[in-house]
Amino acid sequence: MNTRNTKQKEIIYKSIVEDKSHPTINEIIDKINAKKLGIGQATIYRNLNKLVKEGYIDKITFLDSVHYDGNRVPHNHFVCCECGKIMDLFDDDYKCNKEIVEDKYLFKISKIYTTYEGVCLDCQGKR
C-alpha cells in the first residue's frame, strides 16, 4: 500500500482479502469487532473507502446490497438468487471480451463487472 498505512487499515484489508464470501460492511464490522481490536465503526468505513479509492479492493453491488471483494485478479461473479451466495468465476472470456470491445469501440477499459444471477447447485438440490 503506497499511501499512509495504519495498523487498523492493514487489519481491515487483510480481513477482506482473506474472506472469499464477498462480505458486506456489517459482516466486516462484525468480524473485526469479534477480534476485540478496538477499531471503531467510523474507522472501518473510512478505511474501506480508502482501500476502494486506492484500488486495493472492489466495492460491488449484488442484489441491492454492497459487498467488498479483495480478489484483484480479473474475474466475474455468480450470485444465487435463493441463498445469496456469491462465487467468483474465472474464465478466458474475461480478457477476450475486454479486448473485443476495446478494439471495436476504441475504448480503454479499466474494469469489467459481469454478474450472473441464478440458482446455485446447492439450492437446486433442495428443490
CSV table of N, CA, C and O in Angstrom, one decimal:
chain,number,residue,atom,x,y,z
A,1,MET,N,0.8,-1.2,0.0
A,1,MET,CA,0.0,0.0,0.0
A,1,MET,C,0.9,1.2,0.0
A,1,MET,O,1.7,1.4,0.9
A,2,ASN,N,0.7,2.1,-1.0
A,2,ASN,CA,1.6,3.2,-1.2
A,2,ASN,C,1.2,4.4,-0.3
A,2,ASN,O,2.1,5.2,0.1
A,3,THR,N,0.0,4.6,0.1
A,3,THR,CA,-0.4,5.7,0.9
A,3,THR,C,-0.2,5.3,2.4
A,3,THR,O,0.2,4.2,2.7
A,4,ARG,N,-0.5,6.3,3.3
A,4,ARG,CA,-0.3,6.0,4.7
A,4,ARG,C,-1.0,4.8,5.1
A,4,ARG,O,-2.2,4.5,4.9
A,5,ASN,N,-0.2,3.9,5.7
A,5,ASN,CA,-0.7,2.6,6.1
A,5,ASN,C,-0.7,2.5,7.6
A,5,ASN,O,0.3,2.5,8.3
A,6,THR,N,-1.9,2.4,8.2
A,6,THR,CA,-2.0,2.3,9.6
A,6,THR,C,-2.3,0.8,9.9
A,6,THR,O,-2.7,0.0,9.1
A,7,LYS,N,-2.1,0.5,11.2
A,7,LYS,CA,-2.4,-0.9,11.6
A,7,LYS,C,-3.8,-1.3,11.4
A,7,LYS,O,-4.1,-2.4,11.0
A,8,GLN,N,-4.7,-0.3,11.7
A,8,GLN,CA,-6.2,-0.6,11.5
A,8,GLN,C,-6.5,-0.8,10.0
A,8,GLN,O,-7.2,-1.8,9.7
A,9,LYS,N,-5.9,0.0,9.2
A,9,LYS,CA,-6.1,-0.2,7.7
A,9,LYS,C,-5.6,-1.6,7.2
A,9,LYS,O,-6.3,-2.3,6.5
A,10,GLU,N,-4.5,-2.0,7.7
A,10,GLU,CA,-3.9,-3.3,7.4
A,10,GLU,C,-4.8,-4.4,7.9
A,10,GLU,O,-5.1,-5.4,7.2
A,11,ILE,N,-5.4,-4.3,9.1
A,11,ILE,CA,-6.3,-5.3,9.6
A,11,ILE,C,-7.5,-5.4,8.8
A,11,ILE,O,-8.0,-6.5,8.4
A,12,ILE,N,-8.1,-4.3,8.4
A,12,ILE,CA,-9.3,-4.3,7.6
A,12,ILE,C,-9.0,-4.9,6.2
A,12,ILE,O,-9.8,-5.7,5.7
A,13,TYR,N,-7.9,-4.5,5.6
A,13,TYR,CA,-7.5,-5.0,4.3
A,13,TYR,C,-7.4,-6.5,4.4
A,13,TYR,O,-8.0,-7.2,3.5
A,14,LYS,N,-6.7,-7.0,5.3
A,14,LYS,CA,-6.5,-8.5,5.5
A,14,LYS,C,-7.8,-9.2,5.7
A,14,LYS,O,-8.0,-10.3,5.1
A,15,SER,N,-8.7,-8.6,6.4
A,15,SER,CA,-9.9,-9.3,6.7
A,15,SER,C,-10.8,-9.5,5.4
A,15,SER,O,-11.5,-10.5,5.3
A,16,ILE,N,-10.6,-8.6,4.5
A,16,ILE,CA,-11.4,-8.6,3.3
A,16,ILE,C,-10.7,-9.6,2.3
A,16,ILE,O,-11.4,-10.4,1.7
A,17,VAL,N,-9.4,-9.5,2.2
A,17,VAL,CA,-8.6,-10.4,1.3
A,17,VAL,C,-8.8,-11.9,1.7
A,17,VAL,O,-8.9,-12.7,0.8
A,18,GLU,N,-8.8,-12.1,3.0
A,18,GLU,CA,-8.9,-13.5,3.5
A,18,GLU,C,-10.4,-14.0,3.4
A,18,GLU,O,-10.6,-15.2,3.5
A,19,ASP,N,-11.3,-13.2,3.3
A,19,ASP,CA,-12.7,-13.6,3.2
A,19,ASP,C,-13.2,-13.7,1.8
A,19,ASP,O,-13.4,-12.7,1.1
A,20,LYS,N,-13.4,-14.9,1.3
A,20,LYS,CA,-13.8,-15.1,-0.1
A,20,LYS,C,-15.3,-15.0,-0.3
A,20,LYS,O,-15.8,-15.2,-1.4
A,21,SER,N,-16.1,-14.7,0.8
A,21,SER,CA,-17.5,-14.7,0.7
A,21,SER,C,-18.1,-13.3,0.1
A,21,SER,O,-19.3,-13.2,0.0
A,22,HIS,N,-17.2,-12.3,-0.1
A,22,HIS,CA,-17.6,-11.0,-0.6
A,22,HIS,C,-18.5,-10.4,0.5
A,22,HIS,O,-19.7,-10.2,0.3
A,23,PRO,N,-17.9,-10.1,1.6
A,23,PRO,CA,-18.7,-9.6,2.8
A,23,PRO,C,-19.3,-8.2,2.6
A,23,PRO,O,-18.8,-7.4,1.8
A,24,THR,N,-20.4,-8.0,3.3
A,24,THR,CA,-21.0,-6.7,3.4
A,24,THR,C,-20.3,-5.8,4.5
A,24,THR,O,-19.5,-6.4,5.2
A,25,ILE,N,-20.6,-4.6,4.5
A,25,ILE,CA,-20.0,-3.7,5.6
A,25,ILE,C,-20.3,-4.2,7.0
A,25,ILE,O,-19.4,-4.3,7.8
A,26,ASN,N,-21.6,-4.7,7.2
A,26,ASN,CA,-21.9,-5.2,8.5
A,26,ASN,C,-21.2,-6.5,8.9
A,26,ASN,O,-20.8,-6.7,10.0
A,27,GLU,N,-21.0,-7.3,7.9
A,27,GLU,CA,-20.2,-8.6,8.1
A,27,GLU,C,-18.7,-8.2,8.4
A,27,GLU,O,-18.1,-8.9,9.3
A,28,ILE,N,-18.2,-7.2,7.8
A,28,ILE,CA,-16.8,-6.8,8.0
A,28,ILE,C,-16.7,-6.2,9.4
A,28,ILE,O,-15.8,-6.6,10.2
A,29,ILE,N,-17.6,-5.4,9.8
A,29,ILE,CA,-17.6,-4.8,11.2
A,29,ILE,C,-17.8,-5.9,12.2
A,29,ILE,O,-17.0,-5.9,13.2
A,30,ASP,N,-18.7,-6.8,12.0
A,30,ASP,CA,-18.9,-7.9,13.0
A,30,ASP,C,-17.6,-8.7,13.1
A,30,ASP,O,-17.2,-9.1,14.2
A,31,LYS,N,-17.0,-9.1,12.0
A,31,LYS,CA,-15.7,-9.9,12.0
A,31,LYS,C,-14.6,-9.2,12.8
A,31,LYS,O,-13.9,-9.8,13.6
A,32,ILE,N,-14.4,-7.9,12.5
A,32,ILE,CA,-13.4,-7.1,13.2
A,32,ILE,C,-13.7,-6.9,14.6
A,32,ILE,O,-12.8,-7.1,15.5
A,33,ASN,N,-15.0,-6.6,15.0
A,33,ASN,CA,-15.4,-6.5,16.4
A,33,ASN,C,-15.2,-7.7,17.2
A,33,ASN,O,-14.9,-7.7,18.4
A,34,ALA,N,-15.4,-8.9,16.5
A,34,ALA,CA,-15.3,-10.2,17.2
A,34,ALA,C,-13.8,-10.4,17.7
A,34,ALA,O,-13.6,-11.1,18.6
A,35,LYS,N,-12.9,-9.8,17.0
A,35,LYS,CA,-11.5,-9.9,17.4
A,35,LYS,C,-11.1,-9.0,18.5
A,35,LYS,O,-10.0,-9.0,19.0
A,36,LYS,N,-12.0,-8.1,18.9
A,36,LYS,CA,-11.8,-7.2,20.1
A,36,LYS,C,-10.6,-6.4,19.9
A,36,LYS,O,-9.7,-6.3,20.8
A,37,LEU,N,-10.4,-5.7,18.8
A,37,LEU,CA,-9.2,-5.0,18.5
A,37,LEU,C,-9.4,-3.5,18.8
A,37,LEU,O,-8.5,-2.7,18.6
A,38,GLY,N,-10.6,-3.1,19.1
A,38,GLY,CA,-10.9,-1.7,19.4
A,38,GLY,C,-10.9,-0.8,18.2
A,38,GLY,O,-10.7,0.4,18.4
A,39,ILE,N,-11.3,-1.3,17.1
A,39,ILE,CA,-11.4,-0.5,15.8
A,39,ILE,C,-12.8,-0.1,15.7
A,39,ILE,O,-13.7,-0.9,15.6
A,40,GLY,N,-13.1,1.2,15.7
A,40,GLY,CA,-14.4,1.8,15.7
A,40,GLY,C,-15.0,1.7,14.3
A,40,GLY,O,-14.4,1.5,13.3
A,41,GLN,N,-16.3,1.7,14.3
A,41,GLN,CA,-17.1,1.6,13.0
A,41,GLN,C,-16.7,2.7,12.0
A,41,GLN,O,-16.6,2.4,10.8
A,42,ALA,N,-16.5,3.9,12.5
A,42,ALA,CA,-16.2,5.0,11.6
A,42,ALA,C,-14.8,4.8,11.0
A,42,ALA,O,-14.6,5.1,9.8
A,43,THR,N,-13.9,4.2,11.7
A,43,THR,CA,-12.6,3.9,11.2
A,43,THR,C,-12.7,2.8,10.1
A,43,THR,O,-12.0,2.9,9.1
A,44,ILE,N,-13.5,1.8,10.3
A,44,ILE,CA,-13.7,0.8,9.3
A,44,ILE,C,-14.3,1.4,8.1
A,44,ILE,O,-13.8,1.1,7.0
A,45,TYR,N,-15.3,2.2,8.2
A,45,TYR,CA,-15.9,2.8,7.0
A,45,TYR,C,-14.9,3.7,6.3
A,45,TYR,O,-14.8,3.6,5.0
A,46,ARG,N,-14.2,4.5,7.0
A,46,ARG,CA,-13.2,5.4,6.4
A,46,ARG,C,-12.1,4.6,5.6
A,46,ARG,O,-11.8,4.9,4.5
A,47,ASN,N,-11.6,3.5,6.3
A,47,ASN,CA,-10.5,2.8,5.6
A,47,ASN,C,-11.0,1.9,4.5
A,47,ASN,O,-10.3,1.7,3.5
A,48,LEU,N,-12.3,1.4,4.6
A,48,LEU,CA,-12.8,0.7,3.4
A,48,LEU,C,-12.9,1.6,2.2
A,48,LEU,O,-12.5,1.2,1.1
A,49,ASN,N,-13.4,2.8,2.4
A,49,ASN,CA,-13.5,3.8,1.3
A,49,ASN,C,-12.1,4.1,0.7
A,49,ASN,O,-11.9,4.2,-0.5
A,50,LYS,N,-11.1,4.2,1.6
A,50,LYS,CA,-9.7,4.5,1.1
A,50,LYS,C,-9.2,3.3,0.3
A,50,LYS,O,-8.6,3.5,-0.7
A,51,LEU,N,-9.4,2.1,0.8
A,51,LEU,CA,-9.0,0.9,0.1
A,51,LEU,C,-9.6,0.8,-1.3
A,51,LEU,O,-8.9,0.4,-2.2
A,52,VAL,N,-10.9,1.1,-1.4
A,52,VAL,CA,-11.6,1.1,-2.7
A,52,VAL,C,-11.0,2.2,-3.6
A,52,VAL,O,-10.6,1.9,-4.7
A,53,LYS,N,-10.8,3.4,-3.1
A,53,LYS,CA,-10.3,4.5,-3.8
A,53,LYS,C,-8.9,4.2,-4.3
A,53,LYS,O,-8.5,4.6,-5.5
A,54,GLU,N,-8.1,3.6,-3.5
A,54,GLU,CA,-6.7,3.3,-3.9
A,54,GLU,C,-6.6,2.1,-4.7
A,54,GLU,O,-5.5,1.8,-5.2
A,55,GLY,N,-7.7,1.3,-5.0
A,55,GLY,CA,-7.7,0.2,-5.9
A,55,GLY,C,-7.2,-1.1,-5.3
A,55,GLY,O,-6.9,-2.0,-6.0
A,56,TYR,N,-7.2,-1.2,-3.9
A,56,TYR,CA,-6.8,-2.4,-3.3
A,56,TYR,C,-7.9,-3.4,-3.2
A,56,TYR,O,-7.7,-4.6,-3.1
A,57,ILE,N,-9.2,-3.0,-3.1
A,57,ILE,CA,-10.3,-3.8,-3.0
A,57,ILE,C,-11.4,-3.2,-3.9
A,57,ILE,O,-11.3,-2.1,-4.3
A,58,ASP,N,-12.4,-4.0,-4.3
A,58,ASP,CA,-13.5,-3.6,-5.1
A,58,ASP,C,-14.8,-3.5,-4.2
A,58,ASP,O,-15.0,-4.3,-3.3
A,59,LYS,N,-15.6,-2.5,-4.5
A,59,LYS,CA,-16.9,-2.4,-3.9
A,59,LYS,C,-17.9,-2.7,-5.0
A,59,LYS,O,-18.0,-2.0,-6.0
A,60,ILE,N,-18.7,-3.7,-4.8
A,60,ILE,CA,-19.6,-4.2,-5.8
A,60,ILE,C,-21.0,-4.4,-5.2
A,60,ILE,O,-21.2,-4.8,-4.1
A,61,THR,N,-22.1,-4.0,-6.0
A,61,THR,CA,-23.4,-4.2,-5.6
A,61,THR,C,-24.0,-5.4,-6.2
A,61,THR,O,-24.0,-5.6,-7.4
A,62,PHE,N,-24.5,-6.3,-5.4
A,62,PHE,CA,-25.2,-7.5,-5.8
A,62,PHE,C,-26.6,-7.5,-5.1
A,62,PHE,O,-26.7,-7.4,-3.9
A,63,LEU,N,-27.6,-7.8,-5.9
A,63,LEU,CA,-29.0,-7.9,-5.4
A,63,LEU,C,-29.3,-6.8,-4.4
A,63,LEU,O,-29.8,-7.1,-3.3
A,64,ASP,N,-29.0,-5.6,-4.7
A,64,ASP,CA,-29.3,-4.4,-3.9
A,64,ASP,C,-28.6,-4.3,-2.6
A,64,ASP,O,-29.0,-3.6,-1.7
A,65,SER,N,-27.4,-5.0,-2.5
A,65,SER,CA,-26.6,-4.8,-1.3
A,65,SER,C,-25.1,-4.7,-1.7
A,65,SER,O,-24.7,-5.2,-2.7
A,66,VAL,N,-24.4,-3.9,-0.9
A,66,VAL,CA,-23.0,-3.6,-1.3
A,66,VAL,C,-22.1,-4.7,-0.6
A,66,VAL,O,-22.2,-5.0,0.6
A,67,HIS,N,-21.2,-5.2,-1.4
A,67,HIS,CA,-20.2,-6.2,-0.9
A,67,HIS,C,-18.8,-5.7,-1.3
A,67,HIS,O,-18.6,-4.9,-2.2
A,68,TYR,N,-17.8,-6.3,-0.6
A,68,TYR,CA,-16.4,-6.0,-0.8
A,68,TYR,C,-15.7,-7.2,-1.3
A,68,TYR,O,-15.9,-8.3,-0.8
A,69,ASP,N,-14.8,-7.0,-2.3
A,69,ASP,CA,-14.1,-8.1,-2.9
A,69,ASP,C,-12.6,-7.8,-2.8
A,69,ASP,O,-12.1,-6.8,-3.4
A,70,GLY,N,-11.8,-8.6,-2.2
A,70,GLY,CA,-10.4,-8.4,-2.1
A,70,GLY,C,-9.6,-9.2,-3.1
A,70,GLY,O,-8.4,-9.1,-3.2
A,71,ASN,N,-10.3,-9.9,-4.0
A,71,ASN,CA,-9.6,-10.6,-5.1
A,71,ASN,C,-9.4,-9.7,-6.3
A,71,ASN,O,-10.4,-9.4,-7.0
A,72,ARG,N,-8.2,-9.3,-6.5
A,72,ARG,CA,-7.9,-8.3,-7.6
A,72,ARG,C,-7.6,-9.0,-8.9
A,72,ARG,O,-7.4,-8.3,-9.9
A,73,VAL,N,-7.6,-10.3,-9.0
A,73,VAL,CA,-7.5,-11.0,-10.3
A,73,VAL,C,-8.7,-10.8,-11.1
A,73,VAL,O,-9.8,-11.0,-10.5
A,74,PRO,N,-8.7,-10.4,-12.4
A,74,PRO,CA,-9.9,-10.1,-13.1
A,74,PRO,C,-10.8,-11.4,-13.1
A,74,PRO,O,-10.3,-12.5,-13.4
A,75,HIS,N,-12.1,-11.2,-12.8
A,75,HIS,CA,-13.0,-12.3,-12.7
A,75,HIS,C,-14.4,-11.7,-12.8
A,75,HIS,O,-14.7,-10.6,-12.6
A,76,ASN,N,-15.4,-12.7,-13.0
A,76,ASN,CA,-16.8,-12.4,-13.0
A,76,ASN,C,-17.4,-13.0,-11.7
A,76,ASN,O,-16.7,-13.6,-10.9
A,77,HIS,N,-18.7,-12.8,-11.5
A,77,HIS,CA,-19.3,-13.3,-10.3
A,77,HIS,C,-20.7,-14.0,-10.7
A,77,HIS,O,-21.3,-13.7,-11.7
A,78,PHE,N,-21.0,-15.0,-9.8
A,78,PHE,CA,-22.3,-15.6,-9.9
A,78,PHE,C,-23.0,-15.4,-8.5
A,78,PHE,O,-22.3,-15.6,-7.5
A,79,VAL,N,-24.2,-14.9,-8.6
A,79,VAL,CA,-25.0,-14.7,-7.3
A,79,VAL,C,-26.2,-15.6,-7.3
A,79,VAL,O,-27.0,-15.6,-8.3
A,80,CYS,N,-26.3,-16.4,-6.3
A,80,CYS,CA,-27.5,-17.3,-6.2
A,80,CYS,C,-28.7,-16.4,-5.7
A,80,CYS,O,-28.6,-15.8,-4.6
A,81,CYS,N,-29.8,-16.4,-6.4
A,81,CYS,CA,-31.0,-15.6,-6.1
A,81,CYS,C,-31.7,-16.2,-4.9
A,81,CYS,O,-32.6,-15.6,-4.4
A,82,GLU,N,-31.4,-17.5,-4.6
A,82,GLU,CA,-32.1,-18.1,-3.5
A,82,GLU,C,-31.4,-18.0,-2.1
A,82,GLU,O,-32.0,-17.6,-1.1
A,83,CYS,N,-30.1,-18.3,-2.1
A,83,CYS,CA,-29.4,-18.3,-0.8
A,83,CYS,C,-28.5,-17.0,-0.7
A,83,CYS,O,-28.0,-16.7,0.4
A,84,GLY,N,-28.3,-16.3,-1.8
A,84,GLY,CA,-27.5,-15.1,-1.8
A,84,GLY,C,-26.0,-15.3,-1.8
A,84,GLY,O,-25.2,-14.4,-1.8
A,85,LYS,N,-25.6,-16.6,-1.9
A,85,LYS,CA,-24.1,-16.9,-2.0
A,85,LYS,C,-23.5,-16.2,-3.3
A,85,LYS,O,-24.1,-16.2,-4.3
A,86,ILE,N,-22.3,-15.7,-3.1
A,86,ILE,CA,-21.6,-15.0,-4.2
A,86,ILE,C,-20.3,-15.8,-4.5
A,86,ILE,O,-19.6,-16.1,-3.6
A,87,MET,N,-20.1,-16.2,-5.8
A,87,MET,CA,-19.0,-17.0,-6.1
A,87,MET,C,-18.2,-16.3,-7.2
A,87,MET,O,-18.8,-15.7,-8.1
A,88,ASP,N,-16.9,-16.5,-7.2
A,88,ASP,CA,-16.0,-15.9,-8.2
A,88,ASP,C,-16.0,-16.9,-9.4
A,88,ASP,O,-16.0,-18.1,-9.2
A,89,LEU,N,-16.0,-16.3,-10.6
A,89,LEU,CA,-15.9,-17.1,-11.8
A,89,LEU,C,-14.7,-16.7,-12.6
A,89,LEU,O,-14.6,-15.5,-12.9
A,90,PHE,N,-13.8,-17.6,-12.9
A,90,PHE,CA,-12.6,-17.3,-13.6
A,90,PHE,C,-12.7,-18.0,-15.0
A,90,PHE,O,-12.9,-19.2,-15.0
A,91,ASP,N,-12.6,-17.2,-16.1
A,91,ASP,CA,-12.6,-17.8,-17.4
A,91,ASP,C,-11.8,-17.0,-18.4
A,91,ASP,O,-11.5,-15.9,-18.1
A,92,ASP,N,-11.5,-17.6,-19.5
A,92,ASP,CA,-10.7,-17.0,-20.5
A,92,ASP,C,-11.5,-15.9,-21.3
A,92,ASP,O,-10.9,-15.0,-21.9
A,93,ASP,N,-12.8,-16.0,-21.2
A,93,ASP,CA,-13.6,-15.0,-21.9
A,93,ASP,C,-13.5,-13.6,-21.4
A,93,ASP,O,-13.7,-12.6,-22.1
A,94,TYR,N,-13.1,-13.5,-20.1
A,94,TYR,CA,-13.0,-12.1,-19.5
A,94,TYR,C,-12.1,-11.2,-20.3
A,94,TYR,O,-12.4,-10.2,-20.7
A,95,LYS,N,-10.8,-11.7,-20.5
A,95,LYS,CA,-9.9,-10.9,-21.3
A,95,LYS,C,-10.3,-10.8,-22.7
A,95,LYS,O,-10.1,-9.7,-23.3
A,96,CYS,N,-10.8,-11.8,-23.3
A,96,CYS,CA,-11.2,-11.8,-24.7
A,96,CYS,C,-12.3,-10.8,-24.9
A,96,CYS,O,-12.2,-10.0,-25.9
A,97,ASN,N,-13.3,-10.7,-24.1
A,97,ASN,CA,-14.4,-9.8,-24.3
A,97,ASN,C,-13.9,-8.4,-24.1
A,97,ASN,O,-14.3,-7.5,-24.8
A,98,LYS,N,-13.0,-8.1,-23.2
A,98,LYS,CA,-12.4,-6.8,-23.0
A,98,LYS,C,-11.7,-6.3,-24.2
A,98,LYS,O,-11.9,-5.2,-24.7
A,99,GLU,N,-10.9,-7.2,-24.8
A,99,GLU,CA,-10.1,-6.8,-26.0
A,99,GLU,C,-11.1,-6.6,-27.2
A,99,GLU,O,-10.8,-5.7,-28.0
A,100,ILE,N,-12.1,-7.4,-27.3
A,100,ILE,CA,-13.1,-7.2,-28.4
A,100,ILE,C,-13.7,-5.8,-28.4
A,100,ILE,O,-13.8,-5.1,-29.3
A,101,VAL,N,-14.2,-5.5,-27.2
A,101,VAL,CA,-14.9,-4.2,-27.0
A,101,VAL,C,-14.0,-3.0,-27.2
A,101,VAL,O,-14.3,-2.0,-27.8
A,102,GLU,N,-12.8,-3.2,-26.7
A,102,GLU,CA,-11.8,-2.1,-26.8
A,102,GLU,C,-11.4,-1.9,-28.3
A,102,GLU,O,-11.4,-0.7,-28.8
A,103,ASP,N,-11.2,-3.0,-29.1
A,103,ASP,CA,-10.9,-2.9,-30.5
A,103,ASP,C,-12.1,-2.3,-31.3
A,103,ASP,O,-11.9,-1.5,-32.2
A,104,LYS,N,-13.3,-2.8,-31.0
A,104,LYS,CA,-14.5,-2.4,-31.8
A,104,LYS,C,-14.8,-0.9,-31.5
A,104,LYS,O,-15.1,-0.2,-32.5
A,105,TYR,N,-14.8,-0.4,-30.3
A,105,TYR,CA,-15.2,0.9,-30.0
A,105,TYR,C,-14.1,1.9,-29.6
A,105,TYR,O,-14.3,3.1,-29.3
A,106,LEU,N,-12.8,1.4,-29.6
A,106,LEU,CA,-11.7,2.2,-29.3
A,106,LEU,C,-11.7,2.7,-27.9
A,106,LEU,O,-11.2,3.8,-27.6
A,107,PHE,N,-12.3,2.0,-27.0
A,107,PHE,CA,-12.3,2.3,-25.6
A,107,PHE,C,-11.1,1.8,-24.9
A,107,PHE,O,-10.4,0.9,-25.4
A,108,LYS,N,-10.8,2.4,-23.8
A,108,LYS,CA,-9.7,1.8,-22.9
A,108,LYS,C,-10.5,1.4,-21.6
A,108,LYS,O,-10.8,2.2,-20.8
A,109,ILE,N,-10.7,0.1,-21.5
A,109,ILE,CA,-11.5,-0.4,-20.3
A,109,ILE,C,-10.6,-0.7,-19.2
A,109,ILE,O,-9.5,-1.4,-19.3
A,110,SER,N,-10.9,-0.2,-18.0
A,110,SER,CA,-10.1,-0.5,-16.8
A,110,SER,C,-10.7,-1.6,-16.0
A,110,SER,O,-9.9,-2.3,-15.3
A,111,LYS,N,-12.0,-1.7,-15.9
A,111,LYS,CA,-12.6,-2.8,-15.2
A,111,LYS,C,-13.9,-3.3,-15.9
A,111,LYS,O,-14.5,-2.5,-16.6
A,112,ILE,N,-14.2,-4.5,-15.6
A,112,ILE,CA,-15.4,-5.1,-16.1
A,112,ILE,C,-16.1,-5.8,-15.0
A,112,ILE,O,-15.5,-6.5,-14.2
A,113,TYR,N,-17.4,-5.5,-14.8
A,113,TYR,CA,-18.2,-6.2,-13.8
A,113,TYR,C,-19.3,-7.0,-14.5
A,113,TYR,O,-20.2,-6.3,-14.9
A,114,THR,N,-19.2,-8.3,-14.5
A,114,THR,CA,-20.2,-9.1,-15.1
A,114,THR,C,-20.7,-10.0,-14.0
A,114,THR,O,-19.9,-10.7,-13.3
A,115,THR,N,-22.0,-9.9,-13.7
A,115,THR,CA,-22.6,-10.7,-12.7
A,115,THR,C,-23.7,-11.6,-13.3
A,115,THR,O,-24.6,-11.2,-14.0
A,116,TYR,N,-23.6,-12.9,-13.1
A,116,TYR,CA,-24.5,-13.9,-13.5
A,116,TYR,C,-25.4,-14.2,-12.3
A,116,TYR,O,-24.9,-14.4,-11.2
A,117,GLU,N,-26.7,-14.1,-12.5
A,117,GLU,CA,-27.7,-14.4,-11.4
A,117,GLU,C,-28.4,-15.7,-11.7
A,117,GLU,O,-28.8,-15.9,-12.9
A,118,GLY,N,-28.7,-16.5,-10.8
A,118,GLY,CA,-29.4,-17.8,-11.0
A,118,GLY,C,-29.5,-18.5,-9.7
A,118,GLY,O,-29.5,-17.9,-8.6
A,119,VAL,N,-29.6,-19.8,-9.8
A,119,VAL,CA,-29.7,-20.7,-8.7
A,119,VAL,C,-28.5,-21.7,-8.6
A,119,VAL,O,-28.2,-22.3,-9.6
A,120,CYS,N,-27.8,-21.6,-7.5
A,120,CYS,CA,-26.6,-22.4,-7.3
A,120,CYS,C,-26.9,-23.9,-7.2
A,120,CYS,O,-28.1,-24.3,-7.0
A,121,LEU,N,-25.9,-24.8,-7.3
A,121,LEU,CA,-26.1,-26.2,-7.3
A,121,LEU,C,-26.7,-26.7,-6.0
A,121,LEU,O,-27.6,-27.5,-6.0
A,122,ASP,N,-26.3,-26.1,-4.9
A,122,ASP,CA,-26.8,-26.5,-3.6
A,122,ASP,C,-28.3,-26.2,-3.5
A,122,ASP,O,-29.1,-27.1,-3.0
A,123,CYS,N,-28.7,-25.0,-3.9
A,123,CYS,CA,-30.2,-24.7,-3.9
A,123,CYS,C,-31.0,-25.5,-4.9
A,123,CYS,O,-32.1,-25.8,-4.6
A,124,GLN,N,-30.4,-25.9,-6.0
A,124,GLN,CA,-31.1,-26.7,-7.0
A,124,GLN,C,-31.4,-28.1,-6.3
A,124,GLN,O,-32.5,-28.6,-6.6
A,125,GLY,N,-30.5,-28.6,-5.5
A,125,GLY,CA,-30.6,-29.9,-4.9
A,125,GLY,C,-31.7,-29.8,-3.8
A,125,GLY,O,-32.3,-30.9,-3.4
A,126,LYS,N,-32.0,-28.7,-3.3
A,126,LYS,CA,-33.0,-28.5,-2.2
A,126,LYS,C,-34.5,-28.5,-2.8
A,126,LYS,O,-35.4,-28.6,-2.1
A,127,ARG,N,-34.6,-28.3,-4.1
A,127,ARG,CA,-35.9,-28.2,-4.7
A,127,ARG,C,-36.6,-29.6,-4.8
A,127,ARG,O,-36.1,-30.6,-5.0
